[in-house]
XYZ file of C-alpha atoms in Angstrom:
259
model
C -26.702 3.061 -7.533
C -23.546 0.806 -6.788
C -20.984 3.285 -6.219
C -20.538 6.394 -4.316
C -17.656 8.854 -3.530
C -17.931 11.428 -1.035
C -14.236 13.324 -0.476
C -12.450 16.198 1.059
C -13.270 16.812 4.262
C -16.695 17.109 3.778
C -18.151 18.327 7.585
C -21.665 17.900 6.841
C -21.247 14.471 6.337
C -22.136 12.830 9.424
C -22.949 8.946 10.896
C -26.941 9.915 10.068
C -26.039 10.901 6.539
C -23.995 7.097 6.113
C -26.593 5.332 8.104
C -29.552 6.526 5.472
C -27.142 5.607 2.656
C -26.913 1.859 4.266
C -30.419 1.724 4.801
C -31.190 2.697 1.322
C -28.671 1.467 -0.879
C -28.517 -2.179 0.012
C -26.769 -3.015 -3.035
C -23.967 -0.701 -2.572
C -20.812 -1.851 -4.037
C -18.648 0.652 -3.664
C -18.016 3.371 -1.383
C -15.207 6.404 -0.470
C -15.857 8.288 2.344
C -12.500 10.445 2.274
C -11.962 12.831 5.064
C -15.191 12.832 6.406
C -14.101 13.581 10.069
C -17.591 13.048 11.761
C -17.910 9.487 10.348
C -17.183 6.769 12.917
C -17.981 3.146 14.041
C -21.563 3.563 14.747
C -22.227 4.580 10.996
C -19.631 1.769 9.358
C -20.882 -0.909 11.395
C -24.784 -0.253 10.220
C -22.867 -0.435 6.908
C -21.580 -3.670 6.838
C -24.968 -5.186 8.566
C -27.096 -3.605 5.286
C -24.422 -3.711 2.621
C -23.372 -7.280 2.130
C -22.398 -6.930 -1.979
C -19.812 -3.985 -0.572
C -16.733 -4.693 -2.785
C -14.189 -1.527 -2.296
C -14.294 0.693 0.802
C -12.377 3.616 1.249
C -12.679 5.277 4.901
C -9.354 7.426 5.005
C -8.628 9.561 7.585
C -12.250 8.874 9.486
C -12.375 8.332 12.953
C -12.936 4.361 12.979
C -11.431 1.715 15.001
C -10.877 -2.130 14.657
C -14.639 -2.579 15.528
C -15.922 -0.907 12.491
C -13.265 -2.790 10.169
C -14.207 -6.146 11.551
C -17.928 -5.393 10.905
C -16.864 -4.828 7.236
C -14.712 -7.723 7.088
C -17.230 -10.197 8.549
C -20.203 -8.858 6.669
C -18.854 -8.007 3.609
C -17.378 -11.441 2.533
C -17.146 -9.989 -1.764
C -14.734 -7.312 -0.468
C -11.468 -7.107 -2.453
C -10.441 -3.130 -1.960
C -9.720 -1.790 1.327
C -8.046 2.058 1.938
C -7.612 2.817 5.888
C -4.721 5.442 5.080
C -4.656 8.070 8.045
C -7.059 5.586 10.401
C -4.674 6.091 13.622
C -7.246 4.019 15.678
C -6.466 1.008 14.029
C -4.098 -1.566 15.202
C -3.320 -5.267 14.809
C -6.623 -6.841 15.989
C -8.086 -5.297 12.722
C -5.485 -6.920 10.700
C -5.952 -10.743 12.179
C -9.735 -10.382 11.512
C -9.084 -9.176 7.919
C -6.565 -12.461 7.487
C -9.593 -14.525 8.778
C -12.566 -13.078 6.506
C -10.974 -11.167 3.616
C -9.196 -13.945 1.803
C -10.124 -12.271 -1.461
C -8.443 -9.059 -0.965
C -6.452 -7.139 -3.997
C -6.014 -4.208 -2.475
C -4.939 -2.956 1.042
C -3.496 0.251 2.335
C -2.806 1.560 5.658
C -0.323 3.883 4.855
C 0.328 6.155 8.789
C -1.020 3.030 10.539
C 1.812 3.553 13.248
C 0.562 0.860 15.894
C 0.359 -1.933 13.323
C 3.352 -4.501 13.912
C 4.770 -7.358 11.885
C 3.362 -10.366 13.200
C -0.444 -8.961 12.053
C 1.007 -8.367 8.321
C 2.452 -11.471 8.303
C -0.876 -13.376 9.435
C -2.229 -11.029 6.394
C -0.174 -11.998 3.640
C -0.221 -15.469 4.764
C -4.148 -15.733 4.087
C -4.754 -12.857 1.414
C -2.214 -14.399 -1.425
C -3.997 -12.616 -4.057
C -3.107 -8.791 -3.266
C -1.949 -6.918 -5.828
C -1.373 -3.494 -3.732
C -0.079 -3.242 -0.330
C 0.232 0.211 1.280
C 2.287 0.387 4.557
C 3.881 3.422 4.215
C 4.898 5.569 7.731
C 4.170 1.751 9.666
C 7.430 2.266 11.297
C 7.260 -0.615 13.348
C 7.639 -2.847 10.679
C 10.656 -4.383 9.716
C 12.082 -7.114 7.071
C 9.865 -9.327 8.382
C 6.628 -8.012 6.915
C 8.544 -7.391 3.398
C 9.667 -11.076 3.535
C 6.399 -12.441 4.255
C 4.849 -10.171 1.584
C 7.742 -11.906 -1.011
C 6.802 -15.528 0.228
C 3.467 -15.415 -0.093
C 1.811 -12.364 -2.437
C 3.592 -12.840 -5.497
C 0.928 -11.480 -7.788
C 1.948 -7.841 -6.100
C 1.908 -5.013 -8.613
C 2.410 -1.906 -6.248
C 4.006 -1.582 -2.350
C 4.431 1.881 -0.510
C 6.909 1.312 2.215
C 7.725 5.110 2.254
C 9.264 6.388 5.829
C 9.417 2.219 7.423
C 13.067 2.688 8.551
C 13.581 -0.564 9.745
C 13.231 -2.230 6.269
C 16.653 -3.164 4.794
C 17.913 -4.079 1.445
C 17.839 -7.940 2.506
C 14.169 -7.993 2.429
C 13.717 -5.811 -0.665
C 15.775 -7.781 -2.607
C 13.715 -10.589 -1.728
C 10.803 -9.256 -3.132
C 12.141 -8.093 -6.321
C 12.823 -11.990 -7.077
C 9.361 -13.533 -5.635
C 7.428 -10.410 -7.220
C 8.674 -10.067 -10.741
C 5.218 -8.062 -11.884
C 5.852 -5.340 -9.584
C 5.398 -1.919 -11.571
C 5.182 0.704 -8.685
C 7.651 0.577 -6.175
C 7.586 3.649 -3.298
C 10.297 3.448 -0.549
C 10.460 7.452 -0.022
C 12.767 7.861 3.121
C 13.753 4.573 3.863
C 16.858 5.204 5.760
C 18.503 1.951 5.455
C 18.197 1.230 1.326
C 21.413 1.287 -0.887
C 21.995 0.959 -4.503
C 21.404 -2.793 -3.960
C 17.859 -2.283 -4.397
C 18.090 -0.703 -7.478
C 20.224 -3.154 -8.906
C 18.024 -5.603 -7.693
C 15.090 -3.738 -9.020
C 17.083 -3.595 -12.346
C 17.458 -7.356 -12.523
C 14.230 -8.979 -11.703
C 11.393 -6.060 -12.328
C 11.206 -5.855 -15.995
C 7.455 -4.325 -15.876
C 8.518 -1.515 -13.499
C 6.887 1.793 -14.440
C 7.212 3.881 -11.200
C 9.649 4.132 -8.723
C 9.967 6.975 -5.804
C 13.506 6.633 -4.237
C 13.405 10.458 -2.580
C 15.049 11.193 0.815
C 16.996 7.684 0.862
C 19.994 9.092 2.119
C 22.247 5.949 1.248
C 21.889 5.809 -2.459
C 24.859 7.327 -4.521
C 25.834 7.942 -7.976
C 25.977 4.101 -8.463
C 21.775 3.684 -8.555
C 21.557 6.903 -10.661
C 24.297 5.039 -13.294
C 21.977 2.040 -13.053
C 19.021 3.769 -13.810
C 20.166 5.515 -17.220
C 21.679 2.147 -18.435
C 18.067 0.653 -17.690
C 16.825 3.010 -19.683
C 19.108 3.064 -22.563
C 19.190 -0.988 -22.940
C 16.784 -1.942 -25.715
C 16.451 -5.386 -24.196
C 15.470 -4.120 -20.948
C 12.898 -2.197 -19.355
C 11.592 0.438 -21.227
C 8.543 1.008 -19.251
C 9.760 3.157 -16.214
C 8.397 6.646 -16.635
C 8.464 8.062 -13.199
C 11.289 8.227 -11.143
C 11.496 10.422 -8.210
C 14.863 11.037 -6.411
C 14.715 14.140 -4.349
C 16.904 14.825 -1.388
C 19.820 12.395 -2.334
C 22.536 13.909 -0.544
C 25.178 11.412 -1.736
C 24.343 12.010 -5.349
C 27.074 14.089 -7.428
C 26.798 13.377 -11.030
C 29.034 14.714 -13.325
C 28.974 15.633 -16.527
C 29.794 12.683 -19.197
C 33.062 12.383 -20.481
C 33.630 13.117 -24.565
């Protein structure tokens, strides 16, 4: 088959297993080896060499480095989806390689890659302009420069995850809402510098928003809740918002409406 999924800490899956898959499934287009902790660079390089038709790959929590990712990006020219969540050994080197070789990328996620910096993500955004999904949660070194670059270059974005990116401010997020009006999923959990201005901007600019996660953003106030309530009640505004997460907002003190 062209698809294979191995998930949930399969401790029996090792480099030997992935190498065998690579050698005998050379037409493979989609592979997920989610949380297979015994899989490392050796197997992924072999996969890249033998499976050039690969279009989607998920290596969440695998112990791979830039070497493996660069092999995939160079050998698999049709790659459009790559998930590297919790791959803590990847760095800017990998992102710069992707910017050069993966210009058709649609979906990219590196949540938890704490070593990546603005410069590398800016390069990715400049060259991978067809991105629709970007996951940068807990990439704590990223600032407004990253978000602004995505806003200017990746205007087809539909899903953004910036959870716990504590250096991101309203200015960049407001710009993102203006340049990417098709946003449908926005996650900014734990972003300590965001204020009610981001909710207002989403209200004004993103009519297709379906899911919004604002939990543990300590500067949000009742104003945001009132904006969201108004948003849903106005018939001519967005009626698509169906998921709203607002846990842990310490400044929220909504009272009963006056009669």
